[in-house]
Short mmCIF file of C-alpha atoms in Angstrom, two decimals:
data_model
loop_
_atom_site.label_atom_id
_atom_site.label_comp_id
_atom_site.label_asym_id
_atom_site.label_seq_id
_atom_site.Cartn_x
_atom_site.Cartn_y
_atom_site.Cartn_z
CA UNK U 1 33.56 -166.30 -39.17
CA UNK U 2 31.46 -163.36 -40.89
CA UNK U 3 34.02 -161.03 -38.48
CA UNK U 4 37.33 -162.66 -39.72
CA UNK U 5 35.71 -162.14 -43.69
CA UNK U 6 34.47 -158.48 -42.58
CA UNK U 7 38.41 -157.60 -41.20
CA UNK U 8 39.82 -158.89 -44.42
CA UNK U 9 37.63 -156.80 -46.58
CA UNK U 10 38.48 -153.83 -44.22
CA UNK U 11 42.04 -154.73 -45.11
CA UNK U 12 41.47 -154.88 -48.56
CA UNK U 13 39.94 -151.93 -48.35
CA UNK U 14 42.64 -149.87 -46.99
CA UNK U 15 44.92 -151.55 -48.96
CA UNK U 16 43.02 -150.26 -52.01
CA UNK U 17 42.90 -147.10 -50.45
CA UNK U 18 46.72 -146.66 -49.64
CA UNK U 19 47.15 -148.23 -53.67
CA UNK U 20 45.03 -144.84 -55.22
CA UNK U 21 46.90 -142.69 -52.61
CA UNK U 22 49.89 -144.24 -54.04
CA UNK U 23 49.00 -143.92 -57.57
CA UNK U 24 47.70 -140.68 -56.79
CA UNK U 25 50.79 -138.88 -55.41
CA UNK U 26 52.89 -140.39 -58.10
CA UNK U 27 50.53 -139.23 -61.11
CA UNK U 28 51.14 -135.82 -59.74
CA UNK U 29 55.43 -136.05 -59.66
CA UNK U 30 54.74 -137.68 -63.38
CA UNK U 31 52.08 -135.01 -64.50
CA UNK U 32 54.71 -132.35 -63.15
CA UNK U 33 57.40 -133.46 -64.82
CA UNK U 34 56.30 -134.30 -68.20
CA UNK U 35 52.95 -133.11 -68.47
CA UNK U 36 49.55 -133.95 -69.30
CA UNK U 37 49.96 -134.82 -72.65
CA UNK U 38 53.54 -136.63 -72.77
CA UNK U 39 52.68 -138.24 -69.33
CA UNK U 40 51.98 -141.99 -69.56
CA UNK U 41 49.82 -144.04 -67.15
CA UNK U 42 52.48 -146.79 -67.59
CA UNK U 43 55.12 -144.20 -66.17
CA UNK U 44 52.94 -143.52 -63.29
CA UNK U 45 52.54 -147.18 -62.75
CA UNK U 46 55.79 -147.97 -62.79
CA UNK U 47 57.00 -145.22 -60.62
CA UNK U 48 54.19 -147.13 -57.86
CA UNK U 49 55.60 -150.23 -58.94
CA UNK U 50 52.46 -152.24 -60.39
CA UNK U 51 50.99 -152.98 -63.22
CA UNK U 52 49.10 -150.36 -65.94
CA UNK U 53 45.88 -152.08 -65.72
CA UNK U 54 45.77 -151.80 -62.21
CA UNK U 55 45.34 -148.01 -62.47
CA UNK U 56 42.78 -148.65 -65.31
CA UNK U 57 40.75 -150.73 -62.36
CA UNK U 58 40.74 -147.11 -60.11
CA UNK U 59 40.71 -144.94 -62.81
CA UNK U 60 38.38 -145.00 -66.19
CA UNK U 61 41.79 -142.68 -68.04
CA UNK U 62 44.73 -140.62 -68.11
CA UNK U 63 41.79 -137.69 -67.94
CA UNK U 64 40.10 -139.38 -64.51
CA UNK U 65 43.37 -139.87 -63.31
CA UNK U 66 44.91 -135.84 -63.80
CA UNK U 67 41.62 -134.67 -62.66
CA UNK U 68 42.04 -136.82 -59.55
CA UNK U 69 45.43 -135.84 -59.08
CA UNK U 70 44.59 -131.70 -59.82
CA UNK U 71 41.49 -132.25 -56.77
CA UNK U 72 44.30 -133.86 -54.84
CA UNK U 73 46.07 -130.90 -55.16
CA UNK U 74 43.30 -128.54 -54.34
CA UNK U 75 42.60 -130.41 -51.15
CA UNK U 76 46.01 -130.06 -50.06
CA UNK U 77 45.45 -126.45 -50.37
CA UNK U 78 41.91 -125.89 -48.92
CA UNK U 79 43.87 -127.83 -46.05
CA UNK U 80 46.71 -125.59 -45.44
CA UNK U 81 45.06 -122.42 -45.72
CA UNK U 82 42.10 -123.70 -43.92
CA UNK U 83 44.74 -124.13 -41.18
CA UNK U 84 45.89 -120.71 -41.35
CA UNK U 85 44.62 -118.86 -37.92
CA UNK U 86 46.11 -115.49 -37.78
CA UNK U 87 43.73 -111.77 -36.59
CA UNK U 88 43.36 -109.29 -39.14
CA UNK U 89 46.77 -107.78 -39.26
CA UNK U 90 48.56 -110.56 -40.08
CA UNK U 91 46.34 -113.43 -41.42
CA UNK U 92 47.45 -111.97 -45.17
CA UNK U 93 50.82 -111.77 -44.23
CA UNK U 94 50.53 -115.72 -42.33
CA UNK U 95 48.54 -116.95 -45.44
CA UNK U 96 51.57 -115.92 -47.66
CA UNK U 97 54.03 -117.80 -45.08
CA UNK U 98 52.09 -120.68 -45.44
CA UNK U 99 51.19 -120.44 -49.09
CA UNK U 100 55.51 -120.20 -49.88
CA UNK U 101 55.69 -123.50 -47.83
CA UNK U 102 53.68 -125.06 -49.36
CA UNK U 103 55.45 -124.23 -52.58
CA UNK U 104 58.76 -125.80 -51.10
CA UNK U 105 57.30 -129.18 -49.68
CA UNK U 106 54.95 -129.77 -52.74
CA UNK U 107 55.94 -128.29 -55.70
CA UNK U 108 54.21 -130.77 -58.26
CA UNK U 109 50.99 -129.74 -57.14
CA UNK U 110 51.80 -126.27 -57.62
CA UNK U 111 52.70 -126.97 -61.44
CA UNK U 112 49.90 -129.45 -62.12
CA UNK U 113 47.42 -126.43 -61.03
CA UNK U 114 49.47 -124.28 -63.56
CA UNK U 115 49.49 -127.01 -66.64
CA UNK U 116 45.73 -127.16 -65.82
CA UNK U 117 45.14 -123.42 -66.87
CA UNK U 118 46.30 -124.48 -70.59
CA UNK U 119 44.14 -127.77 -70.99
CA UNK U 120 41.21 -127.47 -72.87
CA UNK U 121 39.36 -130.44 -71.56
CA UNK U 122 36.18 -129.74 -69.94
CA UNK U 123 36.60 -132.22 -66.92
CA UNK U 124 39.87 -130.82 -66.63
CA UNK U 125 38.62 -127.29 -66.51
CA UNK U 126 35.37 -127.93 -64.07
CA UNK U 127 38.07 -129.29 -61.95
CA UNK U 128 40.26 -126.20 -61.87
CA UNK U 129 37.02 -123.59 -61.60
CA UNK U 130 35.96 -125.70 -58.59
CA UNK U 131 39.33 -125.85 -56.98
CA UNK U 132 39.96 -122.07 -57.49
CA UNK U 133 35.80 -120.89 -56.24
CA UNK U 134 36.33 -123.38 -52.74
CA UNK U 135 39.97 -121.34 -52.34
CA UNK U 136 38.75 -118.11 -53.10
CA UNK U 137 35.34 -118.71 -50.67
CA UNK U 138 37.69 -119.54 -48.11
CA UNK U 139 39.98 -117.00 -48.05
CA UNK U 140 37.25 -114.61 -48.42
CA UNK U 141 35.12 -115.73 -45.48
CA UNK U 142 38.94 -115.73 -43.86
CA UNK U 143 38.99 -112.09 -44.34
CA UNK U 144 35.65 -111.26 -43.51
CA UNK U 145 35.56 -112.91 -40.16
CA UNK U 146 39.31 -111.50 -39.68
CA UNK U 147 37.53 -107.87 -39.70
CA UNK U 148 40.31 -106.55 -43.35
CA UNK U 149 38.26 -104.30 -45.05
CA UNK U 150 37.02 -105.16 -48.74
CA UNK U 151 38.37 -108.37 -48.34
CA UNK U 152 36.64 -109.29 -51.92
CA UNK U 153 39.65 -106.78 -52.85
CA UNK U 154 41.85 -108.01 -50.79
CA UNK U 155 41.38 -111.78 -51.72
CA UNK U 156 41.37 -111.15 -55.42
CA UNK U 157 44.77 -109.22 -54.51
CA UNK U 158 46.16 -112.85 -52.67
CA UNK U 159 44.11 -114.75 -55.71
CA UNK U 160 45.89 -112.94 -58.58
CA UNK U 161 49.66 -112.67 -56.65
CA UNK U 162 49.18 -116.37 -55.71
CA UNK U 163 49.11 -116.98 -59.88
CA UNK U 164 52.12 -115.12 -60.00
CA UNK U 165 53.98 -117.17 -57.62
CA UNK U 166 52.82 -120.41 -59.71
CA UNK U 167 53.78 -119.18 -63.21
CA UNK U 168 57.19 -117.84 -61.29
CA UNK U 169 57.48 -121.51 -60.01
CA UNK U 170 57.00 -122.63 -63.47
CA UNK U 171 58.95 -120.99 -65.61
CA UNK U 172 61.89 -121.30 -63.04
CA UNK U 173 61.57 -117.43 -62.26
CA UNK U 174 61.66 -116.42 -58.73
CA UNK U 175 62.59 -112.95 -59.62
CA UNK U 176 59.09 -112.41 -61.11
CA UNK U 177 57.40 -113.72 -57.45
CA UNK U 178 54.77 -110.54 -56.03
CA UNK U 179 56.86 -108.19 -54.00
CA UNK U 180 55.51 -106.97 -50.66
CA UNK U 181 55.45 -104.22 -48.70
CA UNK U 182 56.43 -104.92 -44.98
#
């Protein structure tokens, strides 16, 4: 018997887990679209299709809840360029491949990172410092085991075109994307 109660607390479990997931990927389509402050936990809820105070059991606040959604976001990232094997003469040019994909297939994480840059909020901002420093570490150690010269210049290069791409992606502005050399 202390099995059969152990599997259906497992089960609850996941099922709890799969709900935040759930709440989680749909407070980052609601942040996108209306933003932080116009954003409602009752829209997110009712986009998952449960009840407001069921978010309010996973999450303490709209704030808990964005900065959940913004470290989502950042994960996603670390994951995709952590991914990203290339040698040194084309990992910058393979980490930009990836990097535009990404824009395509998630495109509300791209904007919540950008709405982030304008919030005030300290949780909010400790959140986007953190998420930025485990990128940037990454690419760097990226380009230093790929052998690119001054890849602390070459990172802050990707870093500050990267930016570009997201305020592009914001304002609707493709035409102001980096251009490269081939």
């Amino acid at each position: 018997m202390t099995k059969r109660s152990g599997d259906v607390r497992t089960k609850e479990e996941a099922a709890s887990v799969n709900r935040r997931e759930q709440i989680l990927e749909a407070a980052v389509v609601v942040f996108a679209e209306h933003g932080y402050f116009k954003a409602t936990t009752a829209q997110v809820a009712e986009k998952v299709g449960i009840s407001q105070p069921y978010i309010f059991k996973l999450f303490k606040n709209k704030e808990e809840l964005f900065v959940a959604a913004l470290d989502r976001a950042f994960e996603r990232t670390i994951r995709t360029f952590s991914a990203v094997e290339a040698s040194g003469d084309t990992l910058l040019e393979e980490s930009i491949r990836v990097y535009e994909q990404m824009m395509e297939t998630h495109p509300s994480e791209i904007i919540l990172q950008v709405q982030a840059l304008g919030i005030r909020d300290e949780a909010i901002r400790r959140s986007m410092q953190t998420g930025m420093n485990k990128v940037t570490q990454l690419m760097e150690s990226k380009f230093t085991a790929a052998g690119i010269a001054h890849p602390e210049v070459e990172v802050s290069t990707f870093m500050a075109n990267g930016m570009l791409c997201h305020i592009a992606m914001a304002l609707e502005m493709p035409e102001l994307k980096p251009k490269h050399l081939k």
